[in-house]
PDB file of C-alpha atoms (C1' of nucleotides) in Angstrom:
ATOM      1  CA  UNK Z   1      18.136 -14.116  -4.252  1.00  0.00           C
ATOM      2  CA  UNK Z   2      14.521 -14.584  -5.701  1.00  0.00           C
ATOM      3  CA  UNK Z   3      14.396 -14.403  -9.820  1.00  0.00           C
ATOM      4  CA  UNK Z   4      11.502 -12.158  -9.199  1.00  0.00           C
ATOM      5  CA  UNK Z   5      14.260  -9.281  -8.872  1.00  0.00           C
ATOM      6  CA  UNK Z   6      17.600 -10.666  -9.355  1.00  0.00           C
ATOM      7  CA  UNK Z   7      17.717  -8.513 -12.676  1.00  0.00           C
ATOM      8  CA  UNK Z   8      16.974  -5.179 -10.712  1.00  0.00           C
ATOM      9  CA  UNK Z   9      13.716  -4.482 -12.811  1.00  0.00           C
ATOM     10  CA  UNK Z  10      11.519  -1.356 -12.818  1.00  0.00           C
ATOM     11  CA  UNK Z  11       8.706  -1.462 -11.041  1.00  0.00           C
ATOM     12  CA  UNK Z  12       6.042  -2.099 -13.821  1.00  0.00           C
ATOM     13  CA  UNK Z  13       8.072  -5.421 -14.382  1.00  0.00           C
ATOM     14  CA  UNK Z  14       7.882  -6.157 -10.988  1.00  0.00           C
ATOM     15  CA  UNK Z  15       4.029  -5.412 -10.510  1.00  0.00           C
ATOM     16  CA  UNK Z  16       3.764  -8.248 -13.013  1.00  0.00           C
ATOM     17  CA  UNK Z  17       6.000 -10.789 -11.966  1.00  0.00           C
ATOM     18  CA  UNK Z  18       4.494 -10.210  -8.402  1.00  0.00           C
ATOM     19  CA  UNK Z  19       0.837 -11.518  -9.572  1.00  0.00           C
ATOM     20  CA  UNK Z  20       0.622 -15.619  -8.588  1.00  0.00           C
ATOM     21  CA  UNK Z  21       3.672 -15.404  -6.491  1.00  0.00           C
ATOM     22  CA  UNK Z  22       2.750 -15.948  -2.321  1.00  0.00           C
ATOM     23  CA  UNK Z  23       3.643 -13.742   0.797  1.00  0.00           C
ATOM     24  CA  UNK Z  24       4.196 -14.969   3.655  1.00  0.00           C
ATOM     25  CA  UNK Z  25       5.223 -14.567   7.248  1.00  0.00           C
ATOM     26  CA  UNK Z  26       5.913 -16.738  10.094  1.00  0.00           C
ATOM     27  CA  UNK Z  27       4.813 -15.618  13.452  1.00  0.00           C
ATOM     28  CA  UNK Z  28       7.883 -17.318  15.500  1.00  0.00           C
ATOM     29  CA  UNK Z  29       5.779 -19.794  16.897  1.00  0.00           C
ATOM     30  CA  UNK Z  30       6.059 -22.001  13.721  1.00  0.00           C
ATOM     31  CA  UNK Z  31       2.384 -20.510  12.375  1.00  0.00           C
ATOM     32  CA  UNK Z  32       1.955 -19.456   8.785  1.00  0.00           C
ATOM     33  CA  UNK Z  33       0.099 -16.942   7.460  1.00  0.00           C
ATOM     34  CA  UNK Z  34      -0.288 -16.611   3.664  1.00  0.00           C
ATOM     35  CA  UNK Z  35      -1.593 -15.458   0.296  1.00  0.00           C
ATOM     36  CA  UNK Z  36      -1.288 -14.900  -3.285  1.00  0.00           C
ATOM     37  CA  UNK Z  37      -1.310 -11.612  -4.213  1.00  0.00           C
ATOM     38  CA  UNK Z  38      -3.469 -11.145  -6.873  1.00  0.00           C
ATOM     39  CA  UNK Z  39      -3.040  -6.905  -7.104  1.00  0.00           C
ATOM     40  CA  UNK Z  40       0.193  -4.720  -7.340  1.00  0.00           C
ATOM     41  CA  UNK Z  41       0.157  -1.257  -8.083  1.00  0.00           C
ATOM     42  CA  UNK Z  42       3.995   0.430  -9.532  1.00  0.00           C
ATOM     43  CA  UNK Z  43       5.695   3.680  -8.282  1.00  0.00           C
ATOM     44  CA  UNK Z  44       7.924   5.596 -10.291  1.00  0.00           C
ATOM     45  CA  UNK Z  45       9.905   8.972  -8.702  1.00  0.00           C
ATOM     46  CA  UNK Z  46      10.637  10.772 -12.024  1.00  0.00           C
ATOM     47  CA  UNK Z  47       7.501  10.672 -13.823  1.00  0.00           C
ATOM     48  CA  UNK Z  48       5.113  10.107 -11.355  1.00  0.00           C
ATOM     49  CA  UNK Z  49       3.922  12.791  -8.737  1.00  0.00           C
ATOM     50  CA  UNK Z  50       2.331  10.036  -6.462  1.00  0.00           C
ATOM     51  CA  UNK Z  51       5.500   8.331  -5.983  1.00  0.00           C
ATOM     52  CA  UNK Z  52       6.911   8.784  -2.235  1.00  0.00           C
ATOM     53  CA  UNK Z  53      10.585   8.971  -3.744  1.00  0.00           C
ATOM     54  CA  UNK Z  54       9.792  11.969  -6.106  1.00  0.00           C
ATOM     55  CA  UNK Z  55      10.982  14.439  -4.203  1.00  0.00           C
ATOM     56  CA  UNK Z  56      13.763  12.416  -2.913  1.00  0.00           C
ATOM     57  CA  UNK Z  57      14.940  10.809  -0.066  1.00  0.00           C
ATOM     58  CA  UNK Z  58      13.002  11.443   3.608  1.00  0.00           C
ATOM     59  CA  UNK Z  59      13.425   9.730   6.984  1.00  0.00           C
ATOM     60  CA  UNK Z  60      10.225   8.096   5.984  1.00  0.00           C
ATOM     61  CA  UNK Z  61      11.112   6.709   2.349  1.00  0.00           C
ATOM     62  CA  UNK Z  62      14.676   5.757   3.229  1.00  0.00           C
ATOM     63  CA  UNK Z  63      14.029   2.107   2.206  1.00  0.00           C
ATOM     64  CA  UNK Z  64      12.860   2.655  -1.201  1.00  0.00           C
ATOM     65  CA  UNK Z  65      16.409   3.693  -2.313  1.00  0.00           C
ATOM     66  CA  UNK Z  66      17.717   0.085  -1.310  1.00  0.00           C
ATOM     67  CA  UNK Z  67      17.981  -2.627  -3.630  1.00  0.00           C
ATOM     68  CA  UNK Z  68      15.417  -4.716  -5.467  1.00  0.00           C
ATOM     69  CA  UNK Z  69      13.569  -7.222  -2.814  1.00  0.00           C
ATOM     70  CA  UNK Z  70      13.527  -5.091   0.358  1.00  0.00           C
ATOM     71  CA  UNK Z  71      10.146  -3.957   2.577  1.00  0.00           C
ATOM     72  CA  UNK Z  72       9.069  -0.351   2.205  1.00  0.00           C
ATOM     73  CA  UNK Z  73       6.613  -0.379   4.849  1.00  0.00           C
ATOM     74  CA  UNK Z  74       5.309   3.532   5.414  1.00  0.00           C
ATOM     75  CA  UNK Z  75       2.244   4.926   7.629  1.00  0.00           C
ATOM     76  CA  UNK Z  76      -0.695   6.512   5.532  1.00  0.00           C
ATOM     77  CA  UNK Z  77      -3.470   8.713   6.570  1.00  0.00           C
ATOM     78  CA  UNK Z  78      -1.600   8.740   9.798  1.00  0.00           C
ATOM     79  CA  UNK Z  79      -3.146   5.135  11.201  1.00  0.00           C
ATOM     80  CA  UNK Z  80      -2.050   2.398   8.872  1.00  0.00           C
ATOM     81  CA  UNK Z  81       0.185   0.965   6.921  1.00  0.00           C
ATOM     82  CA  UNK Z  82       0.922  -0.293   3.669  1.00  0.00           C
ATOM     83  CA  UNK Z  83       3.826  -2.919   1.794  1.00  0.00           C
ATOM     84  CA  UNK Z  84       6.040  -1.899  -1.000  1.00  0.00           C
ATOM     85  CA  UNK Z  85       8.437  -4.455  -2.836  1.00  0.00           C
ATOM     86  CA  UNK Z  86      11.254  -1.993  -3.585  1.00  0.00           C
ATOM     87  CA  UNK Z  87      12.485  -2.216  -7.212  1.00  0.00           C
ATOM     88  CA  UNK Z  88      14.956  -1.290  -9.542  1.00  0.00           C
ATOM     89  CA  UNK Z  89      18.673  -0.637  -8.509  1.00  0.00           C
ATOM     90  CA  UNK Z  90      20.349   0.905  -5.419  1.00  0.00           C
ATOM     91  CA  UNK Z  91      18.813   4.660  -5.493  1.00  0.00           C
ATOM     92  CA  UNK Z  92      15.969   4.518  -7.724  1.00  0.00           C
ATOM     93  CA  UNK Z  93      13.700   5.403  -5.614  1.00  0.00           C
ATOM     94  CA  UNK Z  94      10.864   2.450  -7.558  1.00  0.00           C
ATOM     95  CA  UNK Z  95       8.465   0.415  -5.616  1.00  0.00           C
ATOM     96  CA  UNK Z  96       5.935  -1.976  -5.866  1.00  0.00           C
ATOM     97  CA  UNK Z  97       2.554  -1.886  -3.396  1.00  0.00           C
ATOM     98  CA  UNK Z  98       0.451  -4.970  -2.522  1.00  0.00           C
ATOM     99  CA  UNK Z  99      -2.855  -3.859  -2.555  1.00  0.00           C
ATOM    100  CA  UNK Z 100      -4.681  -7.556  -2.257  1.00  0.00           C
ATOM    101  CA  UNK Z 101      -3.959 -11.233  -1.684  1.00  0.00           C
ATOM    102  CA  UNK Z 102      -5.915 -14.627  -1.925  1.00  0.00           C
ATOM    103  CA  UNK Z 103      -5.823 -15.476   1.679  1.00  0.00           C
ATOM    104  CA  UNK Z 104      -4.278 -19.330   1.292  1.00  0.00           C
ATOM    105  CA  UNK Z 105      -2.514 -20.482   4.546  1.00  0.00           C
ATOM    106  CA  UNK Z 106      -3.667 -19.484   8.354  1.00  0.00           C
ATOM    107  CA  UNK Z 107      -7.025 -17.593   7.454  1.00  0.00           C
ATOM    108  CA  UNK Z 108      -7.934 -18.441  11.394  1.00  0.00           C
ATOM    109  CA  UNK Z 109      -5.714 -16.203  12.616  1.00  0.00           C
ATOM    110  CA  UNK Z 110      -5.945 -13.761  10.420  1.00  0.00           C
ATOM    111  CA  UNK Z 111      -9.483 -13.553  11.219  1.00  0.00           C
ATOM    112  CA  UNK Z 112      -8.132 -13.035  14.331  1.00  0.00           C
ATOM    113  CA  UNK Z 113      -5.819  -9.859  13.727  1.00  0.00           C
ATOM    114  CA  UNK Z 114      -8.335  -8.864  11.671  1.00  0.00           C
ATOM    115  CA  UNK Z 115     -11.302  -8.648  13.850  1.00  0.00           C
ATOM    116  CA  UNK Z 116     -13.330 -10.127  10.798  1.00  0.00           C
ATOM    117  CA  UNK Z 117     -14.470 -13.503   9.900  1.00  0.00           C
ATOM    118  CA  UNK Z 118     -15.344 -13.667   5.960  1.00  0.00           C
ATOM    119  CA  UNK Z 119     -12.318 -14.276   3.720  1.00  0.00           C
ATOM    120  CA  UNK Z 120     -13.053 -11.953   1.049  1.00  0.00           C
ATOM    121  CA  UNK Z 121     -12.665  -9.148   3.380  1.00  0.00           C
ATOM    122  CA  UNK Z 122      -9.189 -10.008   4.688  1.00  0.00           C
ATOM    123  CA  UNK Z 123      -7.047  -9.022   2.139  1.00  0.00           C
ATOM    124  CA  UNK Z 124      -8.326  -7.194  -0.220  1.00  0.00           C
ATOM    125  CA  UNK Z 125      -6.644  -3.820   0.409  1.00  0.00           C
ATOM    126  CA  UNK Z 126      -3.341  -2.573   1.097  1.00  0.00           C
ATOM    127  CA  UNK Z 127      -3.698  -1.271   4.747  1.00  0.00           C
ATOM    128  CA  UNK Z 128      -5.833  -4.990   5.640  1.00  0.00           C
ATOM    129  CA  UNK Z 129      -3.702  -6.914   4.376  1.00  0.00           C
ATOM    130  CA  UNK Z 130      -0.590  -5.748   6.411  1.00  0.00           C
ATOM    131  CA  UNK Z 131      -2.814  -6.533   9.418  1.00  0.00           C
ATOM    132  CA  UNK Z 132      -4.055 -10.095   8.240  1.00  0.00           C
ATOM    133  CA  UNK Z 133      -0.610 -11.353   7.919  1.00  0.00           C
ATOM    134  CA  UNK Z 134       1.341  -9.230  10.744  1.00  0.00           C
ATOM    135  CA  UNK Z 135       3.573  -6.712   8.754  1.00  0.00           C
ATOM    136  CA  UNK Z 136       4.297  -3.234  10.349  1.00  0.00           C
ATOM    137  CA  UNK Z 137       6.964  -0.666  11.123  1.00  0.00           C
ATOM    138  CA  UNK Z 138       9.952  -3.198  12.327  1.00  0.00           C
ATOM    139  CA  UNK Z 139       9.707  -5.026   8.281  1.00  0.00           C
ATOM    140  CA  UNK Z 140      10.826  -1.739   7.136  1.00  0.00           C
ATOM    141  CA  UNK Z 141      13.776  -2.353   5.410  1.00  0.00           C
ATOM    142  CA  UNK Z 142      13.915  -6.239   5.956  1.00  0.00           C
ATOM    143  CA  UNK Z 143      14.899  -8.390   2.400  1.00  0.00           C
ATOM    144  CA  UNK Z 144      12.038 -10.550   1.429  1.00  0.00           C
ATOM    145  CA  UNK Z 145      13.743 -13.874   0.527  1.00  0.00           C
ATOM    146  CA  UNK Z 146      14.343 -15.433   3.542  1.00  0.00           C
ATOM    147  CA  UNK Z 147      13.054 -14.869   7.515  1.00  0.00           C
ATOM    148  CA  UNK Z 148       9.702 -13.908   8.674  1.00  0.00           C
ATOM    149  CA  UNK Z 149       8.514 -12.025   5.819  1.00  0.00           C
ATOM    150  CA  UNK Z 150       9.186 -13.381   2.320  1.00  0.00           C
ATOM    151  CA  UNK Z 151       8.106 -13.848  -1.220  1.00  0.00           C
ATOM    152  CA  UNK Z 152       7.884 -17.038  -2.834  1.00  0.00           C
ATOM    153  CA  UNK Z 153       7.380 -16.623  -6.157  1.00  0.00           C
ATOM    154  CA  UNK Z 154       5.368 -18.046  -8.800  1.00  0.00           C
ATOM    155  CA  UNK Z 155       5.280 -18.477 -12.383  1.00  0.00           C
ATOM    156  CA  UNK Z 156       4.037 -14.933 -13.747  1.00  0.00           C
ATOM    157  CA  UNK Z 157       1.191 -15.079 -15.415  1.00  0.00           C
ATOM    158  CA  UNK Z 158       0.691 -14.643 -19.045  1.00  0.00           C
ATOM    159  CA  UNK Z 159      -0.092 -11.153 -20.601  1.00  0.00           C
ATOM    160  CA  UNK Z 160      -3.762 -12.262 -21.398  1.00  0.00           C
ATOM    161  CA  UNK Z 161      -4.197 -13.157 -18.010  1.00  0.00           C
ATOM    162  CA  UNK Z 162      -3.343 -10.097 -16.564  1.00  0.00           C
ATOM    163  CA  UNK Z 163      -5.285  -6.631 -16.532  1.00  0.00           C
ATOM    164  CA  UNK Z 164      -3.909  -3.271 -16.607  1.00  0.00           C
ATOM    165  CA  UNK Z 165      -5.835  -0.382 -15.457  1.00  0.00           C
ATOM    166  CA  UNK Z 166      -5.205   3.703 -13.593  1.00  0.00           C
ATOM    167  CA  UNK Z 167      -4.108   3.291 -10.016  1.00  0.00           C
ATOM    168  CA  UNK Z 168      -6.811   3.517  -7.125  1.00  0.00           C
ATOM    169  CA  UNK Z 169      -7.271   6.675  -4.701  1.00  0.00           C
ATOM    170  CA  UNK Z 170      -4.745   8.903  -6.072  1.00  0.00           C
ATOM    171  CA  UNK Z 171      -4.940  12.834  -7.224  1.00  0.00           C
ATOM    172  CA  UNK Z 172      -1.665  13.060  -8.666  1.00  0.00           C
ATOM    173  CA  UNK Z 173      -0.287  10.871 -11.173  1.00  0.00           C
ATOM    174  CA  UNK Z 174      -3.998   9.576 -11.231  1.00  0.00           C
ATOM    175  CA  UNK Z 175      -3.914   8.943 -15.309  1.00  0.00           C
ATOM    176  CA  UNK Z 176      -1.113   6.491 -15.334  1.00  0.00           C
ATOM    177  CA  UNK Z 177      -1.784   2.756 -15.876  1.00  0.00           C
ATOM    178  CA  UNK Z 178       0.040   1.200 -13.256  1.00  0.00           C
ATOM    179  CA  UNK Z 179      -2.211  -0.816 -11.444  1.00  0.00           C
ATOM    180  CA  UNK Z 180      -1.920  -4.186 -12.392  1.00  0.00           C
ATOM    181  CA  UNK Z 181      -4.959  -7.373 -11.392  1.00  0.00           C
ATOM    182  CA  UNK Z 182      -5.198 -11.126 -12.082  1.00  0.00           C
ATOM    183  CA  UNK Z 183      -7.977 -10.655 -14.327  1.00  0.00           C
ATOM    184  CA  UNK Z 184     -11.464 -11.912 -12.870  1.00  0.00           C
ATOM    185  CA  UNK Z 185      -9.750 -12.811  -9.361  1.00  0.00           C
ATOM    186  CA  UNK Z 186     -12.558 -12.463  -6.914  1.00  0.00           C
ATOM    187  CA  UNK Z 187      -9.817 -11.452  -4.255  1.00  0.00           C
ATOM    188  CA  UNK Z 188      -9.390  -7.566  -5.531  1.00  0.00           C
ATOM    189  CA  UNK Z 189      -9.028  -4.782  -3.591  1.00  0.00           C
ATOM    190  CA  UNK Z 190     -13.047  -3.411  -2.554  1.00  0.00           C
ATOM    191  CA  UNK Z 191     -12.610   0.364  -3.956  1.00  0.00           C
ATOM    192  CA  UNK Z 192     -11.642  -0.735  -7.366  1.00  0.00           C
TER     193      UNK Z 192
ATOM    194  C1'  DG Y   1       6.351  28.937  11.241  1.00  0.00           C
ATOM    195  C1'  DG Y   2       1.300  26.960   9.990  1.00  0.00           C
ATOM    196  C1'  DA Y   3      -2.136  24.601   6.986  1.00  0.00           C
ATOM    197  C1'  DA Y   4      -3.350  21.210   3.749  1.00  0.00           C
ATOM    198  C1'  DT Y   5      -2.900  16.701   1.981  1.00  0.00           C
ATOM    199  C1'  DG Y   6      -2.721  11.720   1.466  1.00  0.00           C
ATOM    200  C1'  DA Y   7      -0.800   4.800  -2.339  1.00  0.00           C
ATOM    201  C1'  DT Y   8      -7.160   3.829   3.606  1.00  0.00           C
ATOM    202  C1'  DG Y   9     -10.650   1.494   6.297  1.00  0.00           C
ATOM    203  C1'  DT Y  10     -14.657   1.594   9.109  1.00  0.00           C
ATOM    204  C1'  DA Y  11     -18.904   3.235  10.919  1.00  0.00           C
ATOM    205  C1'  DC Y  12     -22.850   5.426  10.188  1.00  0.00           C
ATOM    206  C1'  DT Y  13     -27.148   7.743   7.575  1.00  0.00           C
TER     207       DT Y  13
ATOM    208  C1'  DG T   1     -23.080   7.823  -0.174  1.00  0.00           C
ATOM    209  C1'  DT T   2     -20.582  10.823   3.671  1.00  0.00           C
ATOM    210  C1'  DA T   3     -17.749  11.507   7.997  1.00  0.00           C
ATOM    211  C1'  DC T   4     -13.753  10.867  10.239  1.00  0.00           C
ATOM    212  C1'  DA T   5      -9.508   8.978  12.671  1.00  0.00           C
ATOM    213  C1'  DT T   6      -4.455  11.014  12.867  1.00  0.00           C
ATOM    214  C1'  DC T   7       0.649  12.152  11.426  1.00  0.00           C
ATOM    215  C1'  DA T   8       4.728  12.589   8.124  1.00  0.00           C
ATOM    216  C1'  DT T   9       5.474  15.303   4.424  1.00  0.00           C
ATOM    217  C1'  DT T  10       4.580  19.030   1.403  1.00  0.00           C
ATOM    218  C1'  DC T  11       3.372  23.570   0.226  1.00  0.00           C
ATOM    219  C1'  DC T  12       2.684  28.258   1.173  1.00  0.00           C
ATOM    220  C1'  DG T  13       3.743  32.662   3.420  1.00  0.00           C
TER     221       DG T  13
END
DNA sequence: GGAATGATGTACT
DNA sequence: GTACATCATTCCG
């Protein structure tokens, strides 16, 4: 099991720990594609209105009451998708959402999925970033230390290096700061 | 039951 | 800067 969530921690840990660390899946034909992720955002189901798991479990949200280290991969807006590291213990209800990476391994071909050629638009948004590396529906649910879709991590950066802001495109919940950013990493998500 | 809303991205003016 | 694609879930009657 990764030491990113070994301990169980809540989600705002976890956004933390997550900055420097790499995701990355393998396509089956022994291709890579990778990045760092370099922007997390936390969800919390008691406190927070803009948490999927607030009002409980759904046949869509299922996955976030699993254990630390799983996929919560859900449709928005009703065409894409996003990736959630779910946190916390069994039936919590926390999770953590990629919302950008630094595109490092296989940018070719994720140009490719993309439809777009320059590298600072590849990842730098939750729904893109799912299509640059190949995520969707079926990594619902799938633990992210070993297979096609895992998370190697990396040392977590120091407090100074990290910045700590409200989260992006929300209504509800829209005051909390849990949105966290490598600080000056040119690899953010656009809308911020 | 029906209507509004949303953790977004893209195209277009 | 605005328009809009499209569906699971939520909220209201």
């Amino acid at each position: 099991m990764s030491a990113l969530w070994s301990d169980s921690p809540p989600a705002p840990r976890l956004a933390r720990r997550l900055l420097g660390s790499v995701l990355c899946t393998d396509d089956g034909a022994g291709r890579t594609t990778s990045g760092r992720i370099v922007e997390t955002e936390a969800y919390l189901p008691r406190s927070d209105p803009a948490c999927h798991a607030h009002h409980g479990p759904t046949r869509r949200n299922g996955s976030m009451f699993g254990p630390s280290g799983i996929a919560y991969v859900y449709r928005i807006y009703g065409l894409h998708h996003c990736l959630n590291v779910v946190s916390g213990v069994v039936g919590d209800g926390e999770a953590v959402l990629i919302r950008a990476l630094e595109p490092l391994e296989g940018l070719e071909r994720m140009a490719a999925r993309r439809g777009v050629d320059d590298p600072r638009r590849l990842c730098d948004g939750p729904a893109k970033l799912v299509v640059a590396l190949g995520v969707g529906p079926r990594d619902d649910g799938r633990r992210l230390n070993e297979g096609r879709l895992r998370i190697e991590a990396g040392q977590e950066p120091p407090a100074h290096r990290v910045r700590v802001t409200r989260r992006v495109g929300l209504t509800r919940g829209a005051g909390l700061a849990l949105r966290f950013d490598l600080r000056g990493s040119a690899w953010i998500s656009r809308r911020w």
